[in-house]
Every structure is written in C-alpha cells, then in structure tokens.
Amino acid sequence: MSRRTILVVVSATVLTAAAAAAPFCFAGTSVTLPLGSGGAECELAWKKDGVTFRALTPGSSPTAFRLVDATGTATIDLASVGNPVALANSVYIRATTKGGFALTDAAGHYVQISNSDGSLTGDTTFVVQTTVDPAGTRMPVLNVAARPTITPDVRSVVPPRVNLALSDARLSVQPEFADAVNEAFGAGSVAPGDLLATCGGTVTA
C-alpha cells in the first residue's frame, strides 16, 4: 500500500469517527436556544373587597390572565437526557411576554401591569400604570417564590429542539409593586411576599 493510499484511508477513518461523534457534541455542556413560541396562564390569588380584576389577555377562568407571545431563550443541559430530574433542574428560561391585568375600584383608582421581562430564578418586571402614573413605569412586580415543576421533552439533540412544560409556578409580590397597590387601594392592601398568582405554561425552543 502506498503512502498516499494510507493517508486517504486514515483521513476517511477520522471523518467517519467525527460523524459518529456528532450526535454527542453537546455532552457535558448546556445549550442556549431561542424560544420558538410560548406563554403561560396565571390564576390570580390576591383579592380585596371592592377591587375588580380585568384580564388584558383573558384566561380560562374569570380570575385568570395569560402571558403570551414569549420571546427570549431557554438553556438546558442535553447531556442530562435520560436523567429526568437532572434535565429538569438544568433548565433556565429568560423571556419577555405580552399581556397582563388591571385592578380598579369604584373611586376610579387603578393599577395595570403588562409586558413582562423576567426569568425562572429572579424578579420579573412589568410596565405598571396607575392613577398617579398613567404613562407607566417598569418595576419589579413578582418573584418566583419556588421553582416550578418543569417537564422537558427533548424532541431532537442535533439540531437541538425542546418542548418545556411548566406548572405550579407560585409568584409572590415584590415591594415596589406592593407600594403601587397600597397607594391605589389603601395601606395594607398587599404586603411584599404575599402570593399574587399561580401559573403554568409551555415554551418551545
């Protein structure tokens, strides 16, 4: 066998090995994917006599609202495929959404939130419009009080495609939003840390 033939055989072997390894190129690393679609439905837990709730994007019940048209990213460790707990724990989502709700009373005071920006592990801000600030200010509104239940469905590793179902996301009130609500509807209407809503949703990436 000539030297040239040997080089050709070795090169072909290397290329074949590389092709065989391609499906495992994500091993040991997390991948960050753009969201293809997604949203959530939330059931409002907070209420006060004399204050009326109105969903800007209505949900499936009179006290539910939807967060729609999610854009952002989802990060997941595809090396954990086969270990559902580790796979779910590796998920991180950062997204913006449209939608929200308004609260009003008989005197015309109101608080409206819309256009969220947040993640699974931190504060989520909304544009908050009130009687004294009708133009609106973006501020922290809620915090994910406990990590929701996440069920990943890895549709493909190469190229990576993932569906994520989220449930039992418990959202608590942030101090800035509590101040806005108390200013509108009276001191003591809500306190930081109170449960605001419970949500579930789906995203594709």
Coordinates of C-alpha atoms in Angstrom, one line a residue:
M1 CA 0.0 0.0 0.0
S2 CA 1.4 3.4 -1.0
R3 CA 1.9 6.3 1.4
R4 CA -0.8 8.2 -0.4
T5 CA -3.3 5.4 0.0
I6 CA -2.6 5.1 3.7
L7 CA -3.2 8.8 4.1
V8 CA -6.5 8.6 2.3
V9 CA -7.6 5.6 4.5
V10 CA -6.6 7.4 7.7
S11 CA -8.4 10.6 6.7
A12 CA -11.6 8.7 5.9
T13 CA -11.4 6.9 9.2
V14 CA -11.1 10.2 11.1
L15 CA -14.0 11.8 9.2
T16 CA -16.2 8.7 9.9
A17 CA -15.3 8.9 13.6
A18 CA -16.2 12.6 13.7
A19 CA -19.5 12.0 12.0
A20 CA -20.3 9.2 14.5
A21 CA -19.5 11.5 17.4
A22 CA -21.6 14.4 16.1
P23 CA -24.8 13.5 17.9
F24 CA -23.0 13.7 21.2
C25 CA -21.4 17.1 20.6
F26 CA -23.4 18.7 23.5
A27 CA -22.2 16.2 26.1
G28 CA -21.2 18.0 29.3
T29 CA -22.4 21.4 28.2
S30 CA -25.5 23.4 28.3
V31 CA -27.0 24.9 25.1
T32 CA -29.0 28.1 24.9
L33 CA -31.8 28.1 22.4
P34 CA -34.1 30.9 21.1
L35 CA -37.7 30.4 22.1
G36 CA -39.9 29.5 19.2
S37 CA -43.2 30.0 20.9
G38 CA -44.6 30.1 24.4
G39 CA -46.8 31.6 27.0
A40 CA -48.4 31.0 30.4
E41 CA -51.8 31.2 32.1
C42 CA -51.9 32.5 35.7
E43 CA -54.7 32.4 38.3
L44 CA -54.8 35.5 40.4
A45 CA -54.6 34.6 44.1
W46 CA -54.7 38.2 45.5
K47 CA -58.1 39.9 46.0
K48 CA -59.6 42.7 48.0
D49 CA -63.3 43.6 48.5
G50 CA -64.2 46.5 46.2
V51 CA -61.3 45.9 43.8
T52 CA -62.2 44.5 40.4
F53 CA -59.9 42.3 38.3
R54 CA -59.8 42.5 34.5
A55 CA -57.5 40.5 32.3
L56 CA -55.9 42.2 29.4
T57 CA -55.4 38.8 27.9
P58 CA -58.2 36.6 29.4
G59 CA -57.5 33.1 30.7
S60 CA -59.8 30.1 31.1
S61 CA -61.5 31.5 34.3
P62 CA -62.8 34.9 35.4
T63 CA -59.8 35.4 37.6
A64 CA -57.1 34.2 35.1
F65 CA -54.9 36.1 32.7
R66 CA -52.5 34.9 30.1
L67 CA -48.9 35.9 29.3
V68 CA -48.5 35.5 25.5
D69 CA -46.0 35.8 22.6
A70 CA -43.0 34.8 24.6
T71 CA -39.6 35.7 23.2
G72 CA -36.2 35.0 24.8
T73 CA -34.0 32.0 25.4
A74 CA -34.1 28.6 27.1
T75 CA -30.9 26.9 28.4
I76 CA -30.8 23.2 29.0
D77 CA -28.0 20.6 29.6
L78 CA -28.6 18.0 26.9
A79 CA -26.0 15.7 28.5
S80 CA -28.7 15.0 31.1
V81 CA -31.1 13.4 28.6
G82 CA -32.0 10.1 30.3
N83 CA -32.0 11.6 33.8
P84 CA -35.3 13.5 34.0
V85 CA -34.5 15.1 37.4
A86 CA -31.1 16.5 36.3
L87 CA -32.5 17.5 32.9
A88 CA -35.4 19.5 34.6
N89 CA -33.1 21.1 37.1
S90 CA -30.7 22.3 34.3
V91 CA -33.4 24.4 32.6
Y92 CA -33.2 28.2 32.7
I93 CA -35.6 30.4 30.9
R94 CA -35.3 34.2 30.3
A95 CA -38.2 35.7 28.4
T96 CA -40.4 38.7 27.7
T97 CA -44.2 38.4 27.2
K98 CA -47.2 40.5 26.4
G99 CA -50.4 40.6 28.4
G100 CA -51.3 41.2 32.0
F101 CA -54.2 42.6 34.0
A102 CA -55.8 45.6 35.5
L103 CA -57.3 46.3 39.0
T104 CA -59.8 49.0 39.6
D105 CA -62.1 50.3 42.4
A106 CA -65.3 52.3 42.4
A107 CA -63.4 55.5 43.0
G108 CA -61.5 55.1 39.8
H109 CA -58.2 54.1 41.2
Y110 CA -56.4 51.6 39.1
V111 CA -53.2 49.5 38.8
Q112 CA -52.4 47.8 35.5
I113 CA -49.5 45.6 34.6
S114 CA -48.3 44.5 31.2
N115 CA -45.3 43.4 29.1
S116 CA -43.3 41.2 31.5
D117 CA -39.5 40.7 31.4
G118 CA -38.0 38.1 33.7
S119 CA -36.7 34.6 34.4
L120 CA -37.4 31.5 36.4
T121 CA -34.9 32.4 39.1
G122 CA -35.3 36.2 39.7
D123 CA -37.5 39.2 39.8
T124 CA -39.9 39.8 36.9
T125 CA -40.6 43.3 35.9
F126 CA -43.7 44.7 34.2
V127 CA -44.8 48.1 33.0
V128 CA -47.1 49.3 35.8
Q129 CA -49.6 52.0 35.1
T130 CA -51.5 53.6 38.0
T131 CA -53.9 56.5 38.7
V132 CA -50.9 58.7 39.6
D133 CA -48.6 57.3 36.8
P134 CA -50.8 56.7 33.8
A135 CA -47.8 56.6 31.4
G136 CA -46.4 53.7 33.3
T137 CA -43.1 52.7 34.8
R138 CA -41.2 49.4 34.5
M139 CA -40.7 47.9 38.0
P140 CA -40.3 44.6 39.8
V141 CA -43.8 43.1 40.3
L142 CA -43.3 39.5 41.2
N143 CA -40.8 36.9 42.2
V144 CA -40.9 33.2 41.5
A145 CA -41.3 32.1 45.2
A146 CA -40.4 28.4 44.4
R147 CA -39.0 26.8 41.3
P148 CA -41.9 25.5 39.3
T149 CA -42.3 21.9 38.2
I150 CA -40.6 21.6 34.7
T151 CA -41.1 18.7 32.3
P152 CA -38.7 18.8 29.4
D153 CA -39.4 16.9 26.2
V154 CA -36.3 16.8 24.1
R155 CA -37.5 16.4 20.5
S156 CA -34.1 16.3 18.9
V157 CA -30.5 16.6 20.1
V158 CA -29.0 17.6 16.7
P159 CA -30.3 20.1 15.9
P160 CA -31.5 20.7 19.5
R161 CA -35.3 21.1 19.8
V162 CA -37.0 21.1 23.2
N163 CA -40.5 21.5 24.5
L164 CA -40.8 22.6 28.1
A165 CA -44.0 22.4 30.2
L166 CA -44.1 24.4 33.5
S167 CA -46.6 24.1 36.3
D168 CA -47.2 25.3 39.8
A169 CA -45.1 28.5 39.5
R170 CA -46.0 30.4 42.6
L171 CA -45.5 34.2 42.1
S172 CA -45.0 36.5 45.1
V173 CA -45.4 40.3 45.4
Q174 CA -42.3 42.5 45.2
P175 CA -42.0 45.6 47.5
E176 CA -42.2 48.1 44.6
F177 CA -45.5 46.6 43.4
A178 CA -46.9 46.4 46.9
D179 CA -46.2 50.1 47.2
A180 CA -48.1 50.8 44.0
V181 CA -51.1 48.7 45.0
N182 CA -51.2 50.2 48.5
E183 CA -51.1 53.7 47.1
A184 CA -54.0 53.0 44.8
F185 CA -56.3 50.9 47.1
G186 CA -55.2 51.8 50.6
A187 CA -52.4 50.9 53.1
G188 CA -52.4 47.2 53.9
S189 CA -54.0 46.0 50.7
V190 CA -51.0 43.8 50.0
A191 CA -47.6 43.1 51.6
P192 CA -44.3 42.1 50.0
G193 CA -44.1 38.3 49.8
D194 CA -47.8 37.8 49.5
L195 CA -48.9 35.2 46.9
L196 CA -50.0 37.1 43.7
A197 CA -50.7 34.3 41.3
T198 CA -50.1 30.7 40.4
C199 CA -49.0 30.0 36.8
G200 CA -48.3 27.2 34.3
G201 CA -47.3 27.3 30.7
T202 CA -45.4 25.8 27.8
V203 CA -42.5 27.0 25.6
T204 CA -40.7 25.5 22.6
A205 CA -37.1 26.1 21.8

